[in-house]
Short mmCIF file of C-alpha atoms in Angstrom, two decimals:
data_model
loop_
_atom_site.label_atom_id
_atom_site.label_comp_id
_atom_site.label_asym_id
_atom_site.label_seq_id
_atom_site.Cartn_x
_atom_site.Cartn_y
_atom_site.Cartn_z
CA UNK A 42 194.39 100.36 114.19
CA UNK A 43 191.93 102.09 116.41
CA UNK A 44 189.74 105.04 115.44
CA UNK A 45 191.28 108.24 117.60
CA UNK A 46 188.25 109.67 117.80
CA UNK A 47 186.71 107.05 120.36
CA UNK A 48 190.14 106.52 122.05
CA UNK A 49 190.12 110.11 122.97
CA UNK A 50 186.19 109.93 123.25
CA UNK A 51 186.39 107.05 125.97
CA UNK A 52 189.80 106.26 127.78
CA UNK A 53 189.02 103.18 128.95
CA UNK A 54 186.90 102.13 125.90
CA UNK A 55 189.50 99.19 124.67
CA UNK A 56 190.54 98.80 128.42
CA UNK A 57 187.62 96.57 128.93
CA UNK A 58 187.17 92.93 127.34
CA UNK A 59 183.15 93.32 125.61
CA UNK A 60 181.41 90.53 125.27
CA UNK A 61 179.64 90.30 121.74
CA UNK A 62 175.78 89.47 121.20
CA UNK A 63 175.35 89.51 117.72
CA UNK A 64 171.28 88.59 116.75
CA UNK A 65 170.19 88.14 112.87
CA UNK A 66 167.07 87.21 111.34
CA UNK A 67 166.01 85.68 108.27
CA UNK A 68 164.73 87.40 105.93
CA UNK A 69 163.85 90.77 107.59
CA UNK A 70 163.50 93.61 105.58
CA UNK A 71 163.40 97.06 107.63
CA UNK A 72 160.09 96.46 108.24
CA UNK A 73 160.79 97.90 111.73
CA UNK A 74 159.21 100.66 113.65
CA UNK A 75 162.17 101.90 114.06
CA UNK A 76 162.71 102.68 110.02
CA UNK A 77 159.66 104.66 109.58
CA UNK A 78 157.33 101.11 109.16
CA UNK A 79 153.85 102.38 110.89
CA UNK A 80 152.25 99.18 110.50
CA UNK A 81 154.89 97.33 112.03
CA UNK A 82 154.60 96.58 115.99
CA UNK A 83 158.27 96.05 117.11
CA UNK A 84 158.94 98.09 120.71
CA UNK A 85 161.94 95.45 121.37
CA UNK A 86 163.59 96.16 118.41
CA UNK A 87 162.36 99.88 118.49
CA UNK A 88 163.88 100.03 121.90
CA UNK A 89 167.19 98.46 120.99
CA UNK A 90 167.39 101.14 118.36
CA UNK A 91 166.94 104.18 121.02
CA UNK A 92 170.68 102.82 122.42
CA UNK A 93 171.95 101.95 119.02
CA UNK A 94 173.03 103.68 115.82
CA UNK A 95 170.82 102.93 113.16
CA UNK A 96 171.90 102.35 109.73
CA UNK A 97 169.39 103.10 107.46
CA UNK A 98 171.16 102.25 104.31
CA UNK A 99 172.61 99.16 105.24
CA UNK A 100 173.38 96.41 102.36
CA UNK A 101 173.82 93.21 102.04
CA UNK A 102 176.33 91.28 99.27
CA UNK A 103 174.13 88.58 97.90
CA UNK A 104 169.74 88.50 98.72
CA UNK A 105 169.92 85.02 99.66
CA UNK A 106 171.07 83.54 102.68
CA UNK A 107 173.94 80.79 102.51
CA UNK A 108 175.97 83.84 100.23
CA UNK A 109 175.13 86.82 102.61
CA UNK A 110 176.09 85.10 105.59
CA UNK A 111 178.97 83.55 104.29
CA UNK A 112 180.29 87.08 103.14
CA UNK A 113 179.40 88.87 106.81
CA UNK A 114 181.35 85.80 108.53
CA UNK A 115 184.17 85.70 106.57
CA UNK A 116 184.18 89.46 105.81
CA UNK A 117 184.70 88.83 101.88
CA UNK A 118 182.12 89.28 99.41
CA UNK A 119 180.87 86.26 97.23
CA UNK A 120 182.82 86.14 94.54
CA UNK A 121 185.76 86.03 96.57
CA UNK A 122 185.22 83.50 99.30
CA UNK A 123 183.22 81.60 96.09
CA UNK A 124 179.90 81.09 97.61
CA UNK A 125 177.31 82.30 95.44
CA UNK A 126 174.75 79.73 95.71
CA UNK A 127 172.33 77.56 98.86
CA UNK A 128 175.09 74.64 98.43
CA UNK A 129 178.46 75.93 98.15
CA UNK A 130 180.54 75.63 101.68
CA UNK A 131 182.54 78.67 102.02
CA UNK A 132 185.58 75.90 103.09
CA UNK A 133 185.56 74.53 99.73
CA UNK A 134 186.82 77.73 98.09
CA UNK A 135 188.76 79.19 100.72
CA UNK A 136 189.49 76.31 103.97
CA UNK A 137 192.01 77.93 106.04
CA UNK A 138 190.10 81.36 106.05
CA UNK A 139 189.06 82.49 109.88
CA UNK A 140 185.35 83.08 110.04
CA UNK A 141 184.13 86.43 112.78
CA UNK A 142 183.22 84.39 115.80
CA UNK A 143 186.65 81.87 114.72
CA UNK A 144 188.50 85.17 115.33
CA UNK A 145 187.00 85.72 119.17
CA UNK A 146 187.52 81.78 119.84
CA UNK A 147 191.33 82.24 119.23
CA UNK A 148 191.33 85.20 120.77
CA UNK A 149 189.76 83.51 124.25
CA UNK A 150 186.60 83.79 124.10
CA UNK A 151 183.71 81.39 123.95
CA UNK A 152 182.03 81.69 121.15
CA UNK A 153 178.87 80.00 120.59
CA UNK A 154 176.02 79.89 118.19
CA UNK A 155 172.30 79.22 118.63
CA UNK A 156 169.88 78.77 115.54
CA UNK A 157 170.60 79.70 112.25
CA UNK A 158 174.05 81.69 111.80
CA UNK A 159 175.74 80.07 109.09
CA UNK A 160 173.10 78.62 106.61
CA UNK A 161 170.75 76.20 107.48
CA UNK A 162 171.59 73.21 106.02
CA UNK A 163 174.04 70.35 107.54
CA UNK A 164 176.49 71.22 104.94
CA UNK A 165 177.13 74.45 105.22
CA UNK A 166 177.58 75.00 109.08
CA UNK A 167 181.05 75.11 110.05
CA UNK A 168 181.75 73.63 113.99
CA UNK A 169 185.58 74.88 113.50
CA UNK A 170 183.88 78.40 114.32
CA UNK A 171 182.95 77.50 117.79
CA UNK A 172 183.84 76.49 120.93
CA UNK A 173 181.22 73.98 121.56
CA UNK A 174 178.64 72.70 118.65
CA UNK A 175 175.73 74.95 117.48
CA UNK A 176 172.46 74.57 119.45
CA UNK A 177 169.05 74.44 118.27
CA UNK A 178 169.14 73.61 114.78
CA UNK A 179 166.39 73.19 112.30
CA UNK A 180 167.08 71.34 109.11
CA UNK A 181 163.84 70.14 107.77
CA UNK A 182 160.19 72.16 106.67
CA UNK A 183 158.97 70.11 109.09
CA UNK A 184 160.70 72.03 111.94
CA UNK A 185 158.83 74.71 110.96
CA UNK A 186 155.07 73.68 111.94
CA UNK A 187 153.06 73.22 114.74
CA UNK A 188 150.08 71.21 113.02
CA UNK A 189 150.44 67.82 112.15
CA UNK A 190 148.88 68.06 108.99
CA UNK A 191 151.59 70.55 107.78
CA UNK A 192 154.60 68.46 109.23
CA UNK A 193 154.36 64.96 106.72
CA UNK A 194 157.01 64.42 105.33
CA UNK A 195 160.14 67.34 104.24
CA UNK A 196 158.39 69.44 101.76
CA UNK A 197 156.70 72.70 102.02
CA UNK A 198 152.98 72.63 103.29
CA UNK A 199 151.21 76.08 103.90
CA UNK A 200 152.78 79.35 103.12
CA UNK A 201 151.29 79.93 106.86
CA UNK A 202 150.16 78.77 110.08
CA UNK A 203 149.01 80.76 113.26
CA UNK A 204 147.97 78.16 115.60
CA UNK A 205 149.93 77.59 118.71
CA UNK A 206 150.06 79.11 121.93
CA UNK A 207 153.35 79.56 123.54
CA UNK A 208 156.24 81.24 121.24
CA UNK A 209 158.51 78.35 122.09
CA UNK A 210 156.14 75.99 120.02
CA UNK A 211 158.13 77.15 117.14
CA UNK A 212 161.56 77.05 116.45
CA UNK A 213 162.41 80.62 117.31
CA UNK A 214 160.78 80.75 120.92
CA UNK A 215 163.50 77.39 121.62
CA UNK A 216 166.56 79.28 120.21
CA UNK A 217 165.26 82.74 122.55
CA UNK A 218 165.09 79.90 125.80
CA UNK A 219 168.41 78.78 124.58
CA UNK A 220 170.07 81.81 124.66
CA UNK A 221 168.91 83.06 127.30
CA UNK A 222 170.01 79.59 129.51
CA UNK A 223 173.46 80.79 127.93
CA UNK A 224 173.57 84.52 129.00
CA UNK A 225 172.53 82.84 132.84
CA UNK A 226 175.35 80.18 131.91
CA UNK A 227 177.83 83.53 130.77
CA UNK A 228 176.82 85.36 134.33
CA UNK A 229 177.63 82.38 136.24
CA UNK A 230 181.30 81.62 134.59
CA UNK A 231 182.41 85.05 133.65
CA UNK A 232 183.44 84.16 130.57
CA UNK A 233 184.09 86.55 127.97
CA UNK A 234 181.55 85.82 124.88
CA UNK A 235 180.73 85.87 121.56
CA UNK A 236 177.20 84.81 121.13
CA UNK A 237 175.56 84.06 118.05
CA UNK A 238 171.67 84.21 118.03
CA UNK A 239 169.86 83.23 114.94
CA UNK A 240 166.65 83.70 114.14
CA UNK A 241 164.49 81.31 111.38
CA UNK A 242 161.21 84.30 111.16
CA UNK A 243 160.03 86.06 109.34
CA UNK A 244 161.14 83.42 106.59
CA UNK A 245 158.59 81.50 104.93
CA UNK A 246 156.55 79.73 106.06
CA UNK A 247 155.17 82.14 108.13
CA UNK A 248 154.45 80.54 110.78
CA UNK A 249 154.21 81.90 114.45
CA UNK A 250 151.65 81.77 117.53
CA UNK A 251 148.51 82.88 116.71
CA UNK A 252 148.60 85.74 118.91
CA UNK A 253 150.76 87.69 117.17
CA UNK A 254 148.76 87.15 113.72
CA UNK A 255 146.10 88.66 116.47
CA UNK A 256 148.08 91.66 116.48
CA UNK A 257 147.35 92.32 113.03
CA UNK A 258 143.56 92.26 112.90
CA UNK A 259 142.08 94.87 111.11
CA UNK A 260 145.29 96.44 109.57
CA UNK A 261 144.89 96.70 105.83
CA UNK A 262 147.55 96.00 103.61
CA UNK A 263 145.54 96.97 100.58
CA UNK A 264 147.46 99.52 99.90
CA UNK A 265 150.90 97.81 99.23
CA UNK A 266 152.26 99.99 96.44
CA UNK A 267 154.48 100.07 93.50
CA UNK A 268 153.04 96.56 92.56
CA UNK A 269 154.18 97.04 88.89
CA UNK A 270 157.40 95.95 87.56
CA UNK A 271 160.60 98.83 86.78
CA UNK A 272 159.79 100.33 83.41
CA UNK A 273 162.49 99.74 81.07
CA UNK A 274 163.78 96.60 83.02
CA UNK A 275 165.26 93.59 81.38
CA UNK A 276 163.82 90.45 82.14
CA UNK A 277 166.90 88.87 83.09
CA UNK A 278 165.94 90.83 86.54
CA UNK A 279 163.49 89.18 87.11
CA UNK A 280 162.69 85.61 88.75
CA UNK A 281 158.48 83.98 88.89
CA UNK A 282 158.78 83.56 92.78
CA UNK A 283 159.65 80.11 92.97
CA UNK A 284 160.65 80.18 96.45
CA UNK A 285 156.92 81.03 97.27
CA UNK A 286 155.45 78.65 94.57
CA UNK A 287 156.24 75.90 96.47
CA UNK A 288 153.67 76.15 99.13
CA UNK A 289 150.65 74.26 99.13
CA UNK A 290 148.49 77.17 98.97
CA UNK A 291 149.75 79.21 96.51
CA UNK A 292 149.30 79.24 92.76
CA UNK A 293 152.01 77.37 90.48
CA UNK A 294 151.64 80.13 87.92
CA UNK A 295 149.68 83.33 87.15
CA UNK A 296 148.91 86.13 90.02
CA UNK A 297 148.14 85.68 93.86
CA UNK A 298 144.19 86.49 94.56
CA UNK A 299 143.96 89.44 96.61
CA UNK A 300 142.72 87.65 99.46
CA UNK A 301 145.53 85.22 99.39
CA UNK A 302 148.05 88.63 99.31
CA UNK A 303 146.33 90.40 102.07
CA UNK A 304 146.85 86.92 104.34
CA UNK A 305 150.45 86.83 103.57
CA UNK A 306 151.09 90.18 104.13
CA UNK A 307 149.83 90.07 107.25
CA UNK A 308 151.75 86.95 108.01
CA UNK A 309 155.01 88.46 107.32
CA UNK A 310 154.28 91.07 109.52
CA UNK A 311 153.35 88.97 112.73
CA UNK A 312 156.41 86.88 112.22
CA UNK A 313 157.93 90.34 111.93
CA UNK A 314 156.71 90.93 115.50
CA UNK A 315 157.33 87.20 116.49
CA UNK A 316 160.63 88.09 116.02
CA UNK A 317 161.07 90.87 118.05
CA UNK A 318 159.22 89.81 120.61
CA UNK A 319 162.07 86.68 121.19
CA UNK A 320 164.78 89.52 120.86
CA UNK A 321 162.97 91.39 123.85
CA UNK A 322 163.14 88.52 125.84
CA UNK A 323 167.03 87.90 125.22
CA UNK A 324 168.17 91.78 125.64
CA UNK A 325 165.88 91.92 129.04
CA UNK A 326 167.91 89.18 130.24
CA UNK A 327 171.06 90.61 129.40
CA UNK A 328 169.48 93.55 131.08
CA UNK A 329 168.37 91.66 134.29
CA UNK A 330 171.95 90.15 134.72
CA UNK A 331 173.52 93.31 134.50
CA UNK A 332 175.42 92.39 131.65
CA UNK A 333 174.55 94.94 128.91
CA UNK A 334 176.96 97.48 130.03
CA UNK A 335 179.71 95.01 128.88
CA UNK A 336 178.24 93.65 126.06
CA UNK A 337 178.09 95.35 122.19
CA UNK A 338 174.83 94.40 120.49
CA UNK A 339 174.80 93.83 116.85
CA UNK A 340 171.62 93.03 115.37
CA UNK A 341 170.84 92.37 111.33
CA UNK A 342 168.71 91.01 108.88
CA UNK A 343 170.59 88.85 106.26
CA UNK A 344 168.78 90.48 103.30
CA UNK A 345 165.75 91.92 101.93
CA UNK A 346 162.67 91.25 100.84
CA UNK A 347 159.92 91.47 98.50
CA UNK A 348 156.14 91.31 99.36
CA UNK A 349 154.07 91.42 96.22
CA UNK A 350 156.53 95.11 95.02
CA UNK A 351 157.55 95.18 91.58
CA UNK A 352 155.75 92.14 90.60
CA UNK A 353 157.89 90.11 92.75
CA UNK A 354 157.28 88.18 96.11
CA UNK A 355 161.07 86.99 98.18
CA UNK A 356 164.20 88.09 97.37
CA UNK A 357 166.91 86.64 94.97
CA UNK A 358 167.04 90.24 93.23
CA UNK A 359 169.43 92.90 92.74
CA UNK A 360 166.54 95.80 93.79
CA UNK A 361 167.22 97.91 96.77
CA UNK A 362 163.65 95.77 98.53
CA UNK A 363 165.80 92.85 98.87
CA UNK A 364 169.80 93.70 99.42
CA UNK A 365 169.09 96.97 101.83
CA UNK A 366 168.94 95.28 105.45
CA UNK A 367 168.23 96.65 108.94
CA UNK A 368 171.60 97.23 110.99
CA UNK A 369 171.72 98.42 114.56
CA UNK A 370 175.09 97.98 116.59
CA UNK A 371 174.70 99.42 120.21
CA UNK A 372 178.11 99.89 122.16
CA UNK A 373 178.16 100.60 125.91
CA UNK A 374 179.30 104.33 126.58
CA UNK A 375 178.90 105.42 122.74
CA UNK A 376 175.46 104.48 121.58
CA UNK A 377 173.45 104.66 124.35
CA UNK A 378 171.43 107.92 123.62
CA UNK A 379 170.66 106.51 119.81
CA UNK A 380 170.86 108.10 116.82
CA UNK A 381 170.95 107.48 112.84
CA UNK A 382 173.02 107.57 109.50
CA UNK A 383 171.91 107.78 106.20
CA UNK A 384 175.73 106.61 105.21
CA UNK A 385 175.94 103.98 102.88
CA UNK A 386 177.68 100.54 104.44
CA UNK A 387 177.70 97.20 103.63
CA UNK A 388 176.80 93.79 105.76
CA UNK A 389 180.42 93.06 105.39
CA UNK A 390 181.40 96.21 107.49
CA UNK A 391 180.70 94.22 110.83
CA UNK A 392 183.49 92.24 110.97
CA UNK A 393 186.25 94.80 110.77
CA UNK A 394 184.01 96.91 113.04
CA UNK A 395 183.68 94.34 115.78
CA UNK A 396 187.33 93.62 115.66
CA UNK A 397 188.55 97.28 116.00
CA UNK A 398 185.76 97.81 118.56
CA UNK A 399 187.06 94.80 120.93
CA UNK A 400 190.91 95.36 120.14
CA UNK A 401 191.12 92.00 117.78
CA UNK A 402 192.99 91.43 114.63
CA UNK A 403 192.42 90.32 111.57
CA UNK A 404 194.01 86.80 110.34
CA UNK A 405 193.59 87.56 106.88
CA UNK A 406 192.31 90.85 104.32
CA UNK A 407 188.85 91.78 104.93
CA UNK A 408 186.87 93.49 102.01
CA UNK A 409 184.69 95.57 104.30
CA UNK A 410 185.68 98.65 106.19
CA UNK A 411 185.16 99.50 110.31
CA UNK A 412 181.94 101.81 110.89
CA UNK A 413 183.98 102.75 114.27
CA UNK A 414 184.17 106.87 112.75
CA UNK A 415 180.01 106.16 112.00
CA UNK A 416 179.34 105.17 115.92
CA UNK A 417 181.19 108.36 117.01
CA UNK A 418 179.66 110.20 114.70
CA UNK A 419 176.54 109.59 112.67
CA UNK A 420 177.06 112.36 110.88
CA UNK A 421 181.00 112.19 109.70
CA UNK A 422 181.89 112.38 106.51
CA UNK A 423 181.74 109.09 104.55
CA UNK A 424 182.78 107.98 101.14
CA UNK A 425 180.45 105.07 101.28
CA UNK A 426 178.84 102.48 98.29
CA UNK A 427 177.81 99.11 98.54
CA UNK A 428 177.82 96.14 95.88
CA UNK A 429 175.83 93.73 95.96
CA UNK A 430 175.35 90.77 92.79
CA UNK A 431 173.23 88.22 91.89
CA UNK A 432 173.22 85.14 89.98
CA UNK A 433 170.68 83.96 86.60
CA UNK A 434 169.15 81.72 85.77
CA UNK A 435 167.55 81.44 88.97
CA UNK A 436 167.98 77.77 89.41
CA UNK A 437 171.47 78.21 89.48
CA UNK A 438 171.06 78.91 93.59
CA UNK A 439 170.40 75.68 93.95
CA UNK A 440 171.89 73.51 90.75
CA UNK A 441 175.29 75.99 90.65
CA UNK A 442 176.82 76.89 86.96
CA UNK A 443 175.00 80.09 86.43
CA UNK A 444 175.18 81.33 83.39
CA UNK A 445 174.96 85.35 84.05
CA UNK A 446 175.77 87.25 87.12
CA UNK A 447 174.12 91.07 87.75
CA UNK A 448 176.16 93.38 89.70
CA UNK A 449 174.97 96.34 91.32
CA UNK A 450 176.53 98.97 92.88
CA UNK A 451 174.69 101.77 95.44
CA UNK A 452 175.83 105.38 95.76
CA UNK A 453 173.41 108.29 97.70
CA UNK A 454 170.50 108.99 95.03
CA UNK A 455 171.40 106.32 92.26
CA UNK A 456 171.43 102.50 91.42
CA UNK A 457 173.12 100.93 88.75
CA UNK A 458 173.44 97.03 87.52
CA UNK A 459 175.45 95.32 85.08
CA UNK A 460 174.30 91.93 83.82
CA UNK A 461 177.44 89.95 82.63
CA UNK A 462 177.51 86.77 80.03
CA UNK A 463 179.52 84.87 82.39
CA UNK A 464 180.92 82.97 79.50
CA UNK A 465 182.02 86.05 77.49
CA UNK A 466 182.65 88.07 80.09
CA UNK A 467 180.44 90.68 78.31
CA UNK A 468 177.71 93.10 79.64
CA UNK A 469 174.27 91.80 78.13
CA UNK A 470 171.83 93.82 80.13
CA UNK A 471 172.60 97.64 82.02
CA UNK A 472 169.83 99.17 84.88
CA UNK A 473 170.11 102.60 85.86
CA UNK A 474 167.76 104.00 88.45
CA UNK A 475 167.10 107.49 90.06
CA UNK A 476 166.48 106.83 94.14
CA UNK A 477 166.36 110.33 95.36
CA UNK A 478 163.03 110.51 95.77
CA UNK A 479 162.78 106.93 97.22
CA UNK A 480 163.92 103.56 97.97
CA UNK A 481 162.23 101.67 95.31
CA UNK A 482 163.48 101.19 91.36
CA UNK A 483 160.86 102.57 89.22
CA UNK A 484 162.25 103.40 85.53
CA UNK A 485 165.24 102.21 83.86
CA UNK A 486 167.01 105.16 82.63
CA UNK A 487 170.09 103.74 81.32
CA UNK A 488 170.67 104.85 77.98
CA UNK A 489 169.04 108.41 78.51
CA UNK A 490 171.50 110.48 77.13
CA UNK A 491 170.69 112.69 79.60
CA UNK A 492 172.53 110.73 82.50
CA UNK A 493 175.07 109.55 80.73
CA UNK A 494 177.73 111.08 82.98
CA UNK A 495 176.21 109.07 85.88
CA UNK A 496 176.00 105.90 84.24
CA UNK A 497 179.35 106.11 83.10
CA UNK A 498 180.47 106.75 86.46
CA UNK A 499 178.56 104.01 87.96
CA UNK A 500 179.69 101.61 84.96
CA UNK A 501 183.50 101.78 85.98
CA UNK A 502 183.10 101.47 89.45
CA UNK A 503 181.29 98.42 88.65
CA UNK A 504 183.12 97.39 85.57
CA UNK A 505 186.74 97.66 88.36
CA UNK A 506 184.62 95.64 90.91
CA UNK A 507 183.64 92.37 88.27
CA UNK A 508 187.44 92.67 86.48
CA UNK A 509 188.70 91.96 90.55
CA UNK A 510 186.95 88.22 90.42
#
């Protein structure tokens, strides 16, 4: 089961028992210093990365939570552990299957979660994945706030607030104190652990102390390109931002005024650095207890996201902005000089790689495959593509029953989608889009006789993937 290359690499690699601290945030794009983002101010997460490998083409299966984080923890992609919507309990579709930190609780460790892992709703956590119940929970908008005025009632208020102090005025500086009180708790015991940290930021609203909106003063945003929608595209692609439309603030149809744009902008970016400031403060822990040495790091954003690109603002597309993630995993003795890959892998490669990397099994088939041969060598040969789907009409995230499902399917250079009547079974709408020279879809070239061979190519690969549902 284990990669020979690290056995032979590190004798006593499997010898040990690792503990696992495995960090994701919400709705972070790689908006990182560490990806090549110069506006971004991240040294915690920038740091991590200079002991990690960095995957910097890294996708997730569905750009919305509840479907992305049900496919890392169950290591099957939507359509087969049947979530594909904000409601849908992975249980319901599949009960008995063992869920990623289920697999280190049977295996004797503690595993615990703090903050959002599973979705954040009541009905889709699942307390049959942990040892003791999940801490630091937020269910309701109001959660989210610091001012009074934006915490009546449960709905949505402003699309921002920079007010408070102290970072554990918001939700994300309580689940950092959390686990922290947990690594001090680990130290004490000497347990073996898996520990789940989740972070709510840089979701909307973007909310955070107003220092780090400080941090941002005078950067200009104006310059936020490729504002235009794909040429060619079919609207079927598309969504009218509903997700931001909800906010008190922001316009119920029609464009954002510029002003209004350059504010959110730079609130996504200080919630960025919220973020990674709360990660800091967990990994210097680890580092002050002397635990890192014995502990694998995995840290990921559940999806993408998009800020104003392509005419669209959130995710809930099939476009590289919102299903390419950030993915660093740091293991002691192998990663700790840093490096990068350019492979292709997919959010669903963690839980095979965590298991092979800590000696586990797996209780049933996973759909993803170990990056073990990618952390001994960033540079090995790799037959890698990632799929990734979405669901129309866009309500259907919420009310089920969609009618239409795009499938997508990236290879090094190209992206391709599929749009399929759902009903029929038929393909209604095709996307084909040349990404050599970048990571954003600009012209639909499917049709063009002239990359036919491609298209074809990319067709049956995803054609084999939708007749497997």
């Amino acid at each position: 089961m284990f990669h020979a290359g690290l056995l032979s690499a590190q004798d006593d690699f499997f010898e040990r028992k690792y503990n696992v601290l495995f960090i994701v945030a919400d709705d972070m794009r790689p908006t990182l210093g560490c990806y090549g983002d110069e506006r971004a101010i991240t040294p915690y997460i920038d740091n991590l990365a200079r002991r990690s490998i960095v995957f910097k083409n890294a996708y997730c299966q569905q750009a919305v939570c509840n479907p992305s984080r049900a496919s890392v923890l169950t290591g099957l992609r939507p359509d087969e552990n049947g979530v594909t919507d904000l409601v849908t309990h992975f249980r319901q579709k599949i009960p008995d299957v063992v869920t990623l930190p289920q697999a280190f609780k049977n295996a004797g460790y503690t595993s615990i979660g703090i903050g959002k892992v599973f979705h954040g709703s009541k009905r889709t956590l699942d307390s049959v994945s942990w040892s003791v119940p999940s801490l630091v929970q937020s269910f309701t908008k109001q959660d989210e706030y610091y001012l009074p005025e934006n915490r009546k009632g449960n709905a949505k208020a402003a699309s921002y607030e920079f007010v408070a102090e102290q970072d554990d005025d918001y939700p994300d500086g309580k689940i950092a104190n959390a686990a922290i009180t947990a690594l001090q708790q680990f130290r004490e015991s000497g347990e073996s652990f898996f520990m789940a940290v989740g972070f709510n930021k840089p979701h909307l609203p973007f909310c955070a102390p107003r220092k780090y909106w400080n941090m941002y003063e005078g950067s200009d945003f104006s310059k936020m390109s490729h504002k235009f929608k794909p040429l060619g595209a079919p609207d079927i692609a598309f969504h009218q931002w509903q997700e931001l439309r909800g906010y008190s603030d922001i316009p119920k149809d029609g464009a954002i005024p510029s002003q209004k744009e350059q504010e959110l902008w730079r609130g996504y970016y200080a919630c960025v650095s919220y973020v990674d400031t709360q990660i800091g403060r967990v990994l210097s822990e680890l580092e002050r207890l002397d635990m890192s040495e014995n502990t694998i790091i995995v840290f990921w954003g559940d999806h993408g996201y998009h800020l104003g690109e392509q005419g669209l603002w959130c995710k809930s597309t099939n476009y590289e902005l919102d299903t390419r993630i950030p993915l660093l995993i740091s293991v002691p003795d192998i990663t700790d000089k840093g490096s990068h890959t350019s492979a292709i892998v997919e959010a669903l490669d963690i839980y095979p790689t965590l298991l092979e990397l800590c000696g586990l099994k797996s209780h049933h088939r996973l759909s993803g495959k170990s990056l073990t041969p990618l952390l001994e060598n960033p540079n090995c040969r790799w037959e890698g593509v990632a799929f990734s789907q979405f669901c129309r009409p866009y309500e259907a995230i919420t009310k089920q029953h969609p009618t239409h499902m795009g499938y997508t399917v990236r290879i090094p250079g190209w992206r391709y989608v599929a749009w399929y009547d759902l009903n029929t079974g038929s393909v209604v709408n095709t996307e084909l889009y040349d990404l050599k020279k970048g990571n954003i879809e600009l012209h639909n070239l499917s049709g063009d006789k002239r990359y036919k061979k491609v298209e074809q190519k990319l067709h049956s690969l995803i054609d084999a993937y939708y007749s497997k549902r």
